[in-house]
Coordinates of C-alpha atoms and ligand atoms in Angstrom, one line a residue:
Chain A
M1 CA 139.8 22.8 -85.6
P2 CA 142.5 21.8 -82.8
I3 CA 145.2 23.9 -81.4
E4 CA 148.6 24.7 -83.4
I5 CA 151.4 25.1 -81.1
D6 CA 154.4 26.1 -81.7
I7 CA 156.3 23.1 -79.7
A8 CA 159.7 23.5 -80.3
H9 CA 159.4 27.3 -78.8
V10 CA 157.3 26.2 -75.7
A11 CA 160.4 24.6 -75.2
R12 CA 162.8 27.0 -75.9
L13 CA 161.1 29.6 -72.7
A14 CA 161.8 25.9 -70.6
R15 CA 164.7 25.2 -71.5
I16 CA 164.5 21.2 -72.3
E17 CA 165.6 19.9 -75.5
L18 CA 163.8 17.3 -77.1
S19 CA 163.9 15.2 -80.0
D20 CA 161.7 15.6 -83.1
Q21 CA 159.6 12.4 -81.3
Q22 CA 159.4 13.8 -78.6
L23 CA 158.3 17.3 -79.7
A24 CA 155.8 16.1 -81.5
D25 CA 154.8 13.6 -78.3
Y26 CA 153.9 16.7 -76.4
R27 CA 153.0 18.6 -79.1
A28 CA 149.2 15.9 -78.9
Q29 CA 149.4 15.5 -76.1
L30 CA 149.3 19.5 -74.8
G31 CA 146.7 20.0 -77.8
V32 CA 144.1 17.9 -75.7
I33 CA 145.0 20.4 -72.4
L34 CA 143.9 22.3 -74.4
D35 CA 141.0 22.0 -76.5
H36 CA 139.4 21.0 -73.4
A37 CA 140.3 24.6 -72.2
A38 CA 138.7 26.0 -75.0
R39 CA 136.0 23.8 -74.1
V40 CA 135.2 25.0 -70.9
Q41 CA 135.7 29.0 -72.2
E42 CA 132.6 28.2 -74.3
L43 CA 130.8 28.2 -70.8
P44 CA 128.5 31.3 -70.2
T45 CA 130.3 33.1 -67.4
D46 CA 128.8 36.6 -68.0
G47 CA 128.8 37.4 -64.1
V48 CA 131.4 35.2 -62.7
A49 CA 134.0 36.9 -61.1
P50 CA 137.0 35.5 -61.5
T51 CA 138.7 32.6 -59.2
S52 CA 142.1 33.0 -58.7
H53 CA 143.2 30.6 -56.0
P54 CA 140.4 27.7 -55.3
L55 CA 140.5 28.7 -51.6
D56 CA 138.3 31.4 -51.0
M57 CA 139.9 33.4 -48.4
V58 CA 142.2 36.9 -49.5
N59 CA 145.2 38.5 -47.2
A60 CA 147.2 36.0 -45.0
F61 CA 150.2 38.1 -44.1
R62 CA 152.4 38.3 -42.4
D63 CA 154.3 40.8 -40.1
D64 CA 157.3 43.7 -41.2
V65 CA 159.8 41.0 -38.3
V66 CA 162.8 39.7 -39.0
S67 CA 162.9 36.3 -39.0
P68 CA 166.3 33.8 -38.7
S69 CA 168.5 33.6 -42.5
L70 CA 170.0 30.2 -43.7
D71 CA 173.9 29.3 -42.2
R72 CA 176.3 30.1 -45.0
D73 CA 179.0 26.9 -45.7
E74 CA 175.5 25.3 -45.5
V75 CA 174.0 26.8 -48.4
L76 CA 176.8 27.4 -50.6
S77 CA 177.6 24.2 -49.7
Q78 CA 174.6 23.4 -51.9
A79 CA 175.2 25.3 -54.7
P80 CA 177.2 23.5 -57.3
D81 CA 180.4 26.4 -58.1
A82 CA 181.3 28.9 -54.8
I83 CA 184.2 31.7 -54.5
N84 CA 185.0 34.0 -50.6
G85 CA 181.0 34.5 -50.3
F86 CA 178.8 34.3 -53.7
F87 CA 177.5 31.7 -56.3
R88 CA 179.8 31.2 -58.7
V89 CA 178.0 30.2 -61.6
P90 CA 178.2 30.9 -65.7
P91 CA 178.7 34.4 -67.7
S92 CA 175.0 34.8 -67.6
L93 CA 174.9 36.9 -70.3
D94 CA 171.8 35.8 -72.3
N95 CA 173.3 35.2 -76.2
E96 CA 169.8 33.6 -78.0
Chain B
M1 CA 160.1 65.8 -91.0
K2 CA 160.0 67.1 -87.6
W3 CA 159.4 64.6 -85.0
E4 CA 157.3 65.0 -81.7
P5 CA 159.3 62.6 -78.5
V6 CA 156.7 60.2 -76.6
I7 CA 157.8 58.5 -73.5
G8 CA 157.1 56.4 -70.7
I9 CA 159.0 56.2 -67.5
E10 CA 158.6 53.0 -65.2
V11 CA 160.6 53.4 -62.2
H12 CA 160.7 51.3 -59.8
V13 CA 161.6 51.9 -55.8
E14 CA 163.2 49.1 -53.0
L15 CA 161.5 49.2 -49.9
E16 CA 162.7 49.7 -47.0
T17 CA 161.0 47.2 -45.1
Q18 CA 163.0 45.3 -42.4
S19 CA 161.8 42.1 -44.0
K20 CA 161.7 40.8 -47.5
M21 CA 159.0 40.6 -49.5
F22 CA 157.7 37.3 -49.1
C23 CA 159.9 35.8 -46.1
G24 CA 161.6 37.0 -42.9
C25 CA 165.1 37.2 -44.0
A26 CA 166.5 41.8 -43.3
V27 CA 166.1 43.7 -45.5
D28 CA 170.4 44.8 -45.5
F29 CA 172.2 45.4 -47.9
E30 CA 175.5 45.9 -46.0
A31 CA 175.4 42.9 -44.9
E32 CA 177.8 39.8 -46.5
P33 CA 177.2 38.4 -49.7
N34 CA 174.4 35.6 -49.3
T35 CA 174.4 35.7 -45.1
N36 CA 170.4 37.6 -45.8
V37 CA 168.9 33.8 -47.8
C38 CA 166.3 31.8 -47.1
P39 CA 164.5 28.3 -48.6
V40 CA 162.2 31.2 -49.9
C41 CA 164.5 33.6 -51.6
L42 CA 166.0 31.2 -52.6
G43 CA 163.3 29.1 -54.1
L44 CA 164.0 26.3 -53.0
P45 CA 162.1 23.8 -53.2
G46 CA 158.6 23.5 -51.1
A47 CA 158.9 26.6 -50.1
L48 CA 156.2 28.8 -49.3
P49 CA 156.0 32.8 -49.8
V50 CA 153.8 34.5 -47.2
P51 CA 154.5 38.3 -48.2
N52 CA 154.4 41.1 -45.9
R53 CA 151.7 43.8 -44.9
T54 CA 154.0 46.2 -44.5
A55 CA 154.7 45.8 -47.6
I56 CA 151.0 46.1 -48.8
E57 CA 150.4 49.2 -46.6
W58 CA 153.8 51.1 -48.7
I59 CA 152.9 50.2 -52.6
T60 CA 148.8 51.4 -50.3
K61 CA 150.7 55.2 -49.4
I62 CA 152.9 55.1 -52.6
G63 CA 149.3 55.2 -55.4
L64 CA 147.2 57.3 -52.7
A65 CA 150.4 59.3 -52.7
F66 CA 150.1 60.0 -57.2
N67 CA 145.6 60.1 -56.5
C68 CA 145.6 56.6 -57.5
S69 CA 142.6 54.8 -57.5
I70 CA 143.3 51.3 -55.0
S71 CA 142.9 48.3 -56.1
E72 CA 139.8 46.2 -53.4
R73 CA 141.6 42.6 -54.3
S74 CA 143.9 42.0 -56.2
Q75 CA 147.0 39.4 -57.4
F76 CA 150.2 37.8 -57.5
H77 CA 151.1 36.8 -60.6
R78 CA 154.1 34.6 -62.0
K79 CA 156.6 36.4 -64.3
N80 CA 158.7 33.3 -66.4
Y81 CA 161.7 34.2 -67.3
F82 CA 166.1 32.7 -66.9
Y83 CA 168.1 35.1 -65.3
S84 CA 170.8 33.5 -62.8
D85 CA 169.6 36.9 -60.4
Q86 CA 166.5 35.9 -59.8
P87 CA 166.6 31.6 -57.8
K88 CA 163.3 31.0 -58.2
N89 CA 163.0 31.0 -62.6
Y90 CA 160.4 33.3 -62.2
Q91 CA 159.6 36.3 -60.2
I92 CA 156.2 37.1 -58.8
S93 CA 155.1 40.5 -59.6
Q94 CA 151.3 41.9 -60.5
F95 CA 149.4 41.0 -64.4
D96 CA 146.8 41.9 -65.3
V97 CA 145.6 43.6 -61.4
P98 CA 147.9 45.3 -59.5
V99 CA 147.2 46.9 -55.8
C100 CA 147.8 50.6 -57.5
H101 CA 146.7 51.9 -61.1
D102 CA 145.2 55.4 -62.7
G103 CA 146.5 58.1 -60.9
W104 CA 149.4 61.6 -62.0
I105 CA 151.3 63.4 -60.9
D106 CA 151.3 67.2 -62.0
V107 CA 155.1 68.3 -62.8
T108 CA 156.6 71.7 -64.3
V109 CA 159.1 72.7 -66.0
D110 CA 159.7 76.1 -67.3
G111 CA 156.9 77.3 -65.2
E112 CA 154.5 74.7 -67.4
T113 CA 152.9 72.0 -65.7
S114 CA 151.9 69.3 -67.4
R115 CA 149.9 66.0 -65.8
I116 CA 151.2 62.9 -66.2
R117 CA 149.2 59.9 -65.7
V118 CA 150.1 56.8 -63.6
N119 CA 149.1 53.5 -65.1
R120 CA 149.7 51.9 -61.9
A121 CA 151.7 51.0 -59.5
H122 CA 152.3 47.1 -58.1
M123 CA 153.9 45.3 -56.0
E124 CA 157.2 42.2 -57.0
E125 CA 160.2 41.6 -55.1
D126 CA 164.0 42.7 -56.2
T127 CA 166.9 40.9 -57.6
G128 CA 169.4 39.5 -56.0
K129 CA 173.1 41.5 -57.1
S130 CA 175.3 39.8 -60.4
I131 CA 179.2 41.0 -60.7
H132 CA 180.4 40.1 -63.4
V133 CA 184.3 39.3 -63.7
G134 CA 186.2 39.4 -66.3
E135 CA 189.4 41.1 -67.9
S136 CA 188.0 44.1 -69.1
G137 CA 185.2 43.7 -66.0
R138 CA 182.0 44.3 -69.0
I139 CA 179.5 42.5 -69.7
H140 CA 179.9 41.1 -72.9
S141 CA 183.4 39.2 -71.8
A142 CA 182.7 38.3 -68.5
T143 CA 184.5 34.9 -67.9
E144 CA 182.1 33.9 -64.9
T145 CA 179.0 35.7 -62.7
L146 CA 179.4 35.4 -59.0
L147 CA 175.3 36.2 -57.4
N148 CA 174.8 37.6 -53.8
F149 CA 170.2 36.8 -53.2
N150 CA 171.1 39.3 -50.3
R151 CA 168.6 41.1 -52.5
A152 CA 166.6 38.5 -54.2
G153 CA 163.1 39.0 -52.7
V154 CA 163.8 42.8 -51.3
P155 CA 159.5 44.0 -51.8
L156 CA 160.0 45.8 -55.3
V157 CA 157.0 48.2 -56.3
E158 CA 156.9 48.9 -60.0
I159 CA 155.8 52.3 -61.4
V160 CA 154.8 53.3 -64.4
S161 CA 153.5 56.4 -65.8
E162 CA 151.6 56.7 -68.9
A163 CA 153.5 58.1 -72.0
D164 CA 152.4 61.1 -72.1
I165 CA 155.4 62.2 -71.8
R166 CA 157.2 65.0 -74.3
S167 CA 160.1 66.2 -73.5
A168 CA 164.2 65.3 -72.2
A169 CA 163.8 68.2 -69.4
Q170 CA 159.6 66.8 -68.7
A171 CA 160.9 63.4 -68.2
R172 CA 163.9 64.7 -65.7
A173 CA 161.3 66.5 -63.8
Y174 CA 158.5 63.8 -63.2
A175 CA 161.2 61.0 -61.9
Q176 CA 162.9 63.7 -59.4
D177 CA 158.9 65.0 -58.0
L178 CA 158.4 61.1 -58.3
R179 CA 161.3 61.0 -56.0
T180 CA 161.1 63.4 -54.2
V181 CA 157.7 62.0 -53.1
V182 CA 158.5 58.4 -52.7
A183 CA 161.6 60.0 -49.8
A184 CA 158.1 62.1 -48.5
L185 CA 156.7 59.1 -48.3
G186 CA 158.7 57.5 -45.7
V187 CA 159.1 53.6 -47.5
S188 CA 161.9 53.7 -49.0
D189 CA 165.3 55.7 -48.9
A190 CA 165.0 56.2 -53.2
K191 CA 169.2 57.2 -53.6
L192 CA 170.1 56.7 -57.7
E193 CA 173.3 56.2 -57.2
E194 CA 172.7 53.3 -54.4
G195 CA 169.7 51.7 -57.2
S196 CA 167.1 51.9 -54.1
I197 CA 165.5 54.1 -57.1
R198 CA 166.2 53.5 -60.4
F199 CA 164.7 54.6 -63.1
D200 CA 164.0 53.5 -67.4
A201 CA 162.9 55.4 -70.0
N202 CA 160.7 54.3 -72.8
V203 CA 160.6 56.4 -75.6
S204 CA 159.5 56.7 -79.4
I205 CA 158.9 59.5 -82.2
R206 CA 156.5 60.3 -83.6
P207 CA 156.0 63.4 -86.8
V208 CA 154.5 66.6 -84.8
G209 CA 150.8 65.9 -85.2
T210 CA 150.4 62.5 -85.5
E211 CA 148.1 59.7 -83.8
P212 CA 150.0 56.2 -83.8
F213 CA 153.3 55.9 -82.1
G214 CA 156.3 54.8 -83.7
T215 CA 158.5 52.2 -82.2
K216 CA 159.9 52.3 -78.4
V217 CA 162.8 51.6 -77.7
E218 CA 163.9 50.2 -74.1
V219 CA 166.7 53.0 -72.7
K220 CA 168.0 51.4 -69.1
N221 CA 170.5 52.4 -66.1
M222 CA 170.7 55.8 -65.4
N223 CA 172.1 56.1 -62.1
S224 CA 172.1 60.0 -62.1
F225 CA 168.9 62.3 -63.0
R226 CA 170.9 63.8 -65.1
S227 CA 172.1 60.8 -67.3
L228 CA 168.6 60.2 -67.2
E229 CA 168.3 63.7 -69.2
R230 CA 170.7 63.1 -70.8
A231 CA 170.2 59.3 -72.5
V232 CA 167.0 60.6 -73.6
D233 CA 168.1 63.4 -75.5
Y234 CA 170.1 61.5 -77.3
E235 CA 167.8 58.2 -78.1
I236 CA 165.5 60.7 -79.0
L237 CA 168.1 62.4 -81.4
R238 CA 169.2 58.5 -82.6
Q239 CA 166.0 57.6 -83.5
A240 CA 165.1 60.4 -85.6
D241 CA 168.5 60.4 -87.6
V242 CA 167.6 56.6 -88.2
L243 CA 164.3 58.0 -89.3
D244 CA 165.2 59.9 -91.6
Q245 CA 167.9 58.5 -93.2
G246 CA 164.8 55.8 -94.8
G247 CA 165.8 53.4 -92.0
T248 CA 163.2 51.2 -88.7
V249 CA 163.9 51.7 -85.2
D250 CA 164.0 48.6 -84.1
Q251 CA 162.2 48.0 -80.8
E252 CA 164.9 46.4 -78.1
T253 CA 165.7 47.4 -75.1
R254 CA 169.4 50.0 -75.3
H255 CA 172.5 50.4 -72.5
W256 CA 173.2 54.5 -71.2
D257 CA 176.9 54.5 -71.2
E258 CA 177.4 57.9 -69.3
G259 CA 180.8 57.8 -70.5
E260 CA 180.6 57.9 -74.6
G261 CA 176.3 60.3 -73.5
V262 CA 175.2 57.3 -76.5
T263 CA 173.1 53.7 -75.5
H264 CA 173.6 50.8 -77.4
S265 CA 172.3 48.3 -77.9
M266 CA 171.5 45.5 -75.1
R267 CA 170.2 41.6 -75.8
S268 CA 166.7 41.2 -77.4
K269 CA 163.8 41.1 -75.3
E270 CA 161.7 37.9 -74.9
G271 CA 157.9 39.4 -76.1
S272 CA 155.4 40.2 -72.7
S273 CA 153.5 36.6 -74.2
D274 CA 157.0 35.1 -73.1
Y275 CA 156.7 35.8 -70.0
R276 CA 154.2 33.1 -69.5
Y277 CA 151.9 35.5 -66.8
F278 CA 149.3 33.4 -65.1
P279 CA 148.5 33.4 -61.3
E280 CA 151.0 32.7 -58.5
P281 CA 149.1 28.8 -56.9
D282 CA 150.9 30.0 -52.9
L283 CA 149.9 33.7 -52.3
L284 CA 146.2 34.4 -52.0
P285 CA 144.4 37.8 -53.6
I286 CA 144.9 40.9 -51.0
E287 CA 142.4 42.4 -50.0
V288 CA 142.2 46.9 -49.5
T289 CA 139.0 47.6 -48.0
E290 CA 137.6 51.1 -48.0
E291 CA 138.7 50.6 -44.1
W292 CA 142.4 50.4 -44.4
R293 CA 142.6 52.0 -47.0
N294 CA 141.2 55.1 -44.7
E295 CA 143.8 53.9 -42.3
I296 CA 146.5 53.8 -45.0
A297 CA 145.6 57.2 -46.2
A298 CA 144.8 58.4 -42.9
T299 CA 149.2 57.9 -42.5
L300 CA 150.5 59.7 -45.3
P301 CA 152.5 62.8 -44.7
E302 CA 151.8 65.9 -46.5
L303 CA 153.0 65.7 -49.6
P304 CA 155.7 68.4 -51.5
S305 CA 153.8 69.9 -53.5
A306 CA 151.1 70.5 -50.2
R307 CA 153.9 71.8 -48.1
A308 CA 155.4 73.6 -51.0
A309 CA 152.0 75.6 -51.3
R310 CA 151.8 76.3 -47.7
Y311 CA 154.6 77.5 -47.4
V312 CA 154.3 80.4 -50.0
G313 CA 151.6 81.4 -47.8
L314 CA 154.0 81.4 -44.8
G315 CA 155.5 84.6 -47.4
V316 CA 158.0 82.4 -48.7
D317 CA 159.1 82.7 -52.9
A318 CA 157.8 79.7 -55.7
D319 CA 161.0 78.3 -56.2
S320 CA 162.5 78.3 -52.6
A321 CA 159.3 76.5 -51.6
T322 CA 159.7 74.1 -54.5
S323 CA 163.1 73.3 -52.7
L324 CA 162.6 73.2 -49.4
A325 CA 159.5 71.6 -49.1
G326 CA 161.1 69.5 -51.8
S327 CA 164.2 68.4 -49.1
E328 CA 163.4 66.8 -46.2
P329 CA 166.8 68.1 -44.3
L330 CA 165.8 70.8 -45.9
M331 CA 162.0 70.9 -45.0
V332 CA 163.2 69.8 -41.0
M333 CA 165.0 72.8 -40.7
F334 CA 163.1 74.8 -42.0
E335 CA 160.4 73.8 -39.8
S336 CA 161.8 74.0 -36.8
S337 CA 163.6 77.2 -37.9
L338 CA 159.5 78.6 -37.9
A339 CA 158.5 76.9 -34.9
A340 CA 161.8 79.3 -32.8
G341 CA 160.6 81.8 -34.0
A342 CA 162.9 83.2 -37.2
P343 CA 161.0 85.0 -40.4
A344 CA 159.8 82.5 -43.5
Q345 CA 162.1 84.7 -46.2
V346 CA 164.3 85.0 -44.1
A347 CA 165.2 81.4 -43.1
A348 CA 164.3 80.2 -46.3
N349 CA 167.3 81.8 -48.4
W350 CA 169.6 80.9 -45.7
L351 CA 168.9 77.6 -46.3
T352 CA 168.2 77.5 -50.0
G353 CA 171.0 79.2 -50.1
E354 CA 174.7 79.8 -47.7
V355 CA 173.4 76.5 -45.8
T356 CA 172.8 75.5 -49.4
A357 CA 176.5 75.7 -50.5
W358 CA 178.0 74.6 -47.6
S359 CA 175.9 71.4 -47.4
R360 CA 177.1 70.6 -51.3
R361 CA 180.3 72.0 -50.5
E362 CA 181.5 69.9 -47.8
S363 CA 179.4 66.5 -48.6
T364 CA 178.0 66.9 -45.7
D365 CA 174.3 66.2 -44.3
I366 CA 172.3 69.4 -42.6
T367 CA 171.1 67.2 -41.3
D368 CA 174.2 66.4 -40.4
S369 CA 175.6 69.8 -39.5
A370 CA 175.9 72.1 -35.9
L371 CA 173.1 73.9 -37.0
T372 CA 169.5 73.9 -35.3
G373 CA 166.2 75.7 -36.2
Q374 CA 167.2 77.4 -32.5
H375 CA 170.4 78.9 -34.5
V376 CA 168.3 80.7 -37.2
A377 CA 166.2 82.5 -35.4
Q378 CA 168.6 83.3 -33.0
L379 CA 171.1 84.7 -36.1
A380 CA 167.8 85.9 -37.9
A381 CA 166.6 87.8 -34.3
M382 CA 170.4 89.5 -34.3
V383 CA 170.9 90.4 -37.9
E384 CA 166.1 92.7 -36.8
A385 CA 168.5 94.0 -34.4
N386 CA 171.3 94.6 -36.4
S387 CA 173.7 93.4 -34.5
L388 CA 174.4 91.8 -37.6
S389 CA 174.7 93.0 -40.7
S390 CA 173.4 91.0 -43.1
T391 CA 177.0 90.1 -44.9
A392 CA 177.9 89.3 -41.1
A393 CA 175.4 87.5 -41.1
K394 CA 175.6 85.2 -44.7
E395 CA 179.6 84.5 -42.9
V396 CA 178.1 83.2 -38.7
L397 CA 176.5 81.2 -40.3
G398 CA 179.5 79.2 -42.2
H399 CA 181.3 79.2 -38.5
V400 CA 177.9 78.2 -37.0
L401 CA 177.8 75.4 -39.8
A402 CA 180.8 74.1 -38.7
G403 CA 180.2 73.9 -35.7
E404 CA 182.0 76.5 -33.9
G405 CA 179.3 76.6 -31.2
D406 CA 176.1 79.0 -31.7
P407 CA 175.4 82.7 -33.7
A408 CA 176.5 85.1 -30.2
D409 CA 179.8 83.3 -28.8
V410 CA 180.3 82.9 -33.1
A411 CA 179.4 86.6 -33.5
A412 CA 181.4 87.3 -31.0
A413 CA 184.1 85.6 -30.7
H414 CA 184.4 86.4 -34.8
D415 CA 184.9 90.3 -33.8
L416 CA 181.4 90.7 -35.8
I417 CA 178.7 92.4 -33.8
Q418 CA 177.5 95.4 -34.9
I419 CA 178.0 98.8 -32.6
S420 CA 174.1 99.6 -32.7
D421 CA 174.4 100.7 -29.7
S422 CA 173.0 104.7 -30.0
G423 CA 175.0 106.1 -27.3
A424 CA 178.7 104.3 -28.1
L425 CA 177.7 105.6 -32.5
E426 CA 177.4 108.8 -30.9
S427 CA 180.1 109.5 -29.6
A428 CA 182.1 108.2 -32.5
V429 CA 180.8 110.1 -34.9
D430 CA 181.4 113.8 -32.7
Q431 CA 184.9 112.4 -32.4
V432 CA 184.5 112.6 -36.7
I433 CA 183.0 115.6 -37.1
G434 CA 185.2 117.4 -34.4
E435 CA 188.3 115.9 -36.3
N436 CA 186.8 117.2 -39.9
E437 CA 185.0 121.2 -39.3
D438 CA 185.1 121.7 -42.4
Q439 CA 183.9 118.9 -44.0
F440 CA 181.1 119.2 -42.1
A441 CA 180.3 122.7 -42.4
R442 CA 180.4 121.4 -46.4
L443 CA 177.3 119.2 -45.3
A444 CA 175.5 120.9 -43.8
G445 CA 176.0 123.8 -46.8
G446 CA 174.0 120.9 -49.1
E447 CA 177.4 119.2 -50.7
D448 CA 175.3 116.0 -49.9
K449 CA 177.6 113.5 -51.2
L450 CA 179.9 113.8 -48.1
I451 CA 177.7 111.1 -46.0
G452 CA 179.7 108.7 -46.9
F453 CA 182.9 110.6 -46.0
F454 CA 180.9 110.2 -42.5
V455 CA 180.3 107.5 -43.1
G456 CA 183.1 105.7 -43.9
Q457 CA 184.9 107.7 -41.3
V458 CA 182.6 106.8 -38.9
M459 CA 183.0 103.2 -40.0
R460 CA 186.8 103.3 -39.4
V461 CA 186.7 104.9 -36.3
T462 CA 184.4 101.1 -34.9
G463 CA 187.3 99.3 -37.0
G464 CA 183.8 98.7 -39.9
K465 CA 181.8 96.8 -37.0
A466 CA 179.3 100.7 -36.5
D467 CA 175.7 99.7 -38.5
P468 CA 175.7 102.5 -41.2
R469 CA 172.1 102.9 -41.4
A470 CA 172.3 103.8 -38.1
V471 CA 175.3 105.7 -38.5
T472 CA 173.6 108.3 -41.7
D473 CA 171.0 109.6 -39.3
I474 CA 172.3 110.8 -36.6
I475 CA 175.3 112.3 -39.2
R476 CA 171.3 113.0 -40.8
S477 CA 170.3 114.3 -37.0
R478 CA 173.5 116.4 -36.2
I479 CA 173.2 118.9 -39.7
G480 CA 169.2 119.3 -39.5
Ligands
LIG501 ZN1 164.5 34.8 -47.3

């Protein structure tokens, strides 16, 4: 049974604007992926620990030591807008 | 309808590590805006995070202090949402397997102790700081937002309680106790006013005697313990009002307005599933082995509750013991006073009384005053030897705190030394008796209230510096 996807909701969460045609296309394509995941879920996995990472490694840490940061002028020069050392963006209250 | 509040508290603690959680940028809030930023904490494409080992040790320490189990293996997740103070458009956090889970602390309000369970403590990263610029300076009418990413990526521990709290006073006590412990661990400066520790409350109400939870409202923006208590109290009453009038409580986030003393509705929150948590593919699992856990446990300092119990064992009253144990500067001063030989209860009285009052009045930390444990011990010895009255001792304490010198010098300079030298006192008493022979005869004849007159006369003769108890003894010896 195909899995129902609210593709418009997914697009809105990702802040992507999609045409009706794209919504239909992606709904179908994502459906195939979810069907595949559903099939994998049918496998007996009792006693198998969940794999969160493909590498069989743990604890890749760094020491708590400060290293140099970037030059601010260079950082801000990459931004669309900046003022007095700050990034400047449109008012960021989410009104949705 | 009679309502019962059901409250849970979420606490965010910024760790005071040298460097950020996933990159080597300095943790320094005094720095010029956007000077402690790099590809990792700015979320530039291709940058890879590497966790700070010290932060993992410190969250483990926090978990152990709150009686949590430490997950042998935990992992990071991405929490996805769009907000401009968050450059990656996701926050690295933890989801189903936090570092610490299932702990508790005991909280006492009005002599009644309740166990509040801690659901979890998980590791995440802080966001940047926004300044909303607009004519009124309020977020709703902002015309633009300025961003400083120095705070983005600072290690942040979120501690989530179970909904075990049943009153605003208990919520406040839980928050205060939690802050005290975090400060004692030395992993954060834990200052509410600077936002290095932040409290949010989840508040719902249900009819007294029923089990199911009501709809919960998240209350934010409380920057003192008092405002936390007020906000929770307000929210309980607001919800009861809504329900009593037949309305329904909306699940939402509300902001506490300290000036107006009310909560305001904010943007509706995306539901939990909308954060689309998924395992952070750039980070390996964290394994805290029993050996590592034990090493970390060995670095735990004495916690405030255990410390307070120890002080009570030294003869300090319970309230003072709690105050001393709960404040790092007071604790340090008390310990050094004891080490210098001061009697516990005497030192406790001064430190929780005059010294704390001075610190509040002068807005100065005790550790920044001139007072030392040696001073406290010396002062106590002077009172013990009757060379200072207890009233004069408090005055001397004030002068010592202000940096005038050690207690003996200060007492001499302000002429506060009590005459307890028996030779000097005896001659003063004899002089007074000689000047008042009639009254003395009446005193000797049994008119005992005249003793006050003689003590007063001796005080006059000695300029108020005689030890009244010693004077009384000498007068009595003259009668016998
Ligand atoms: Zn960085």
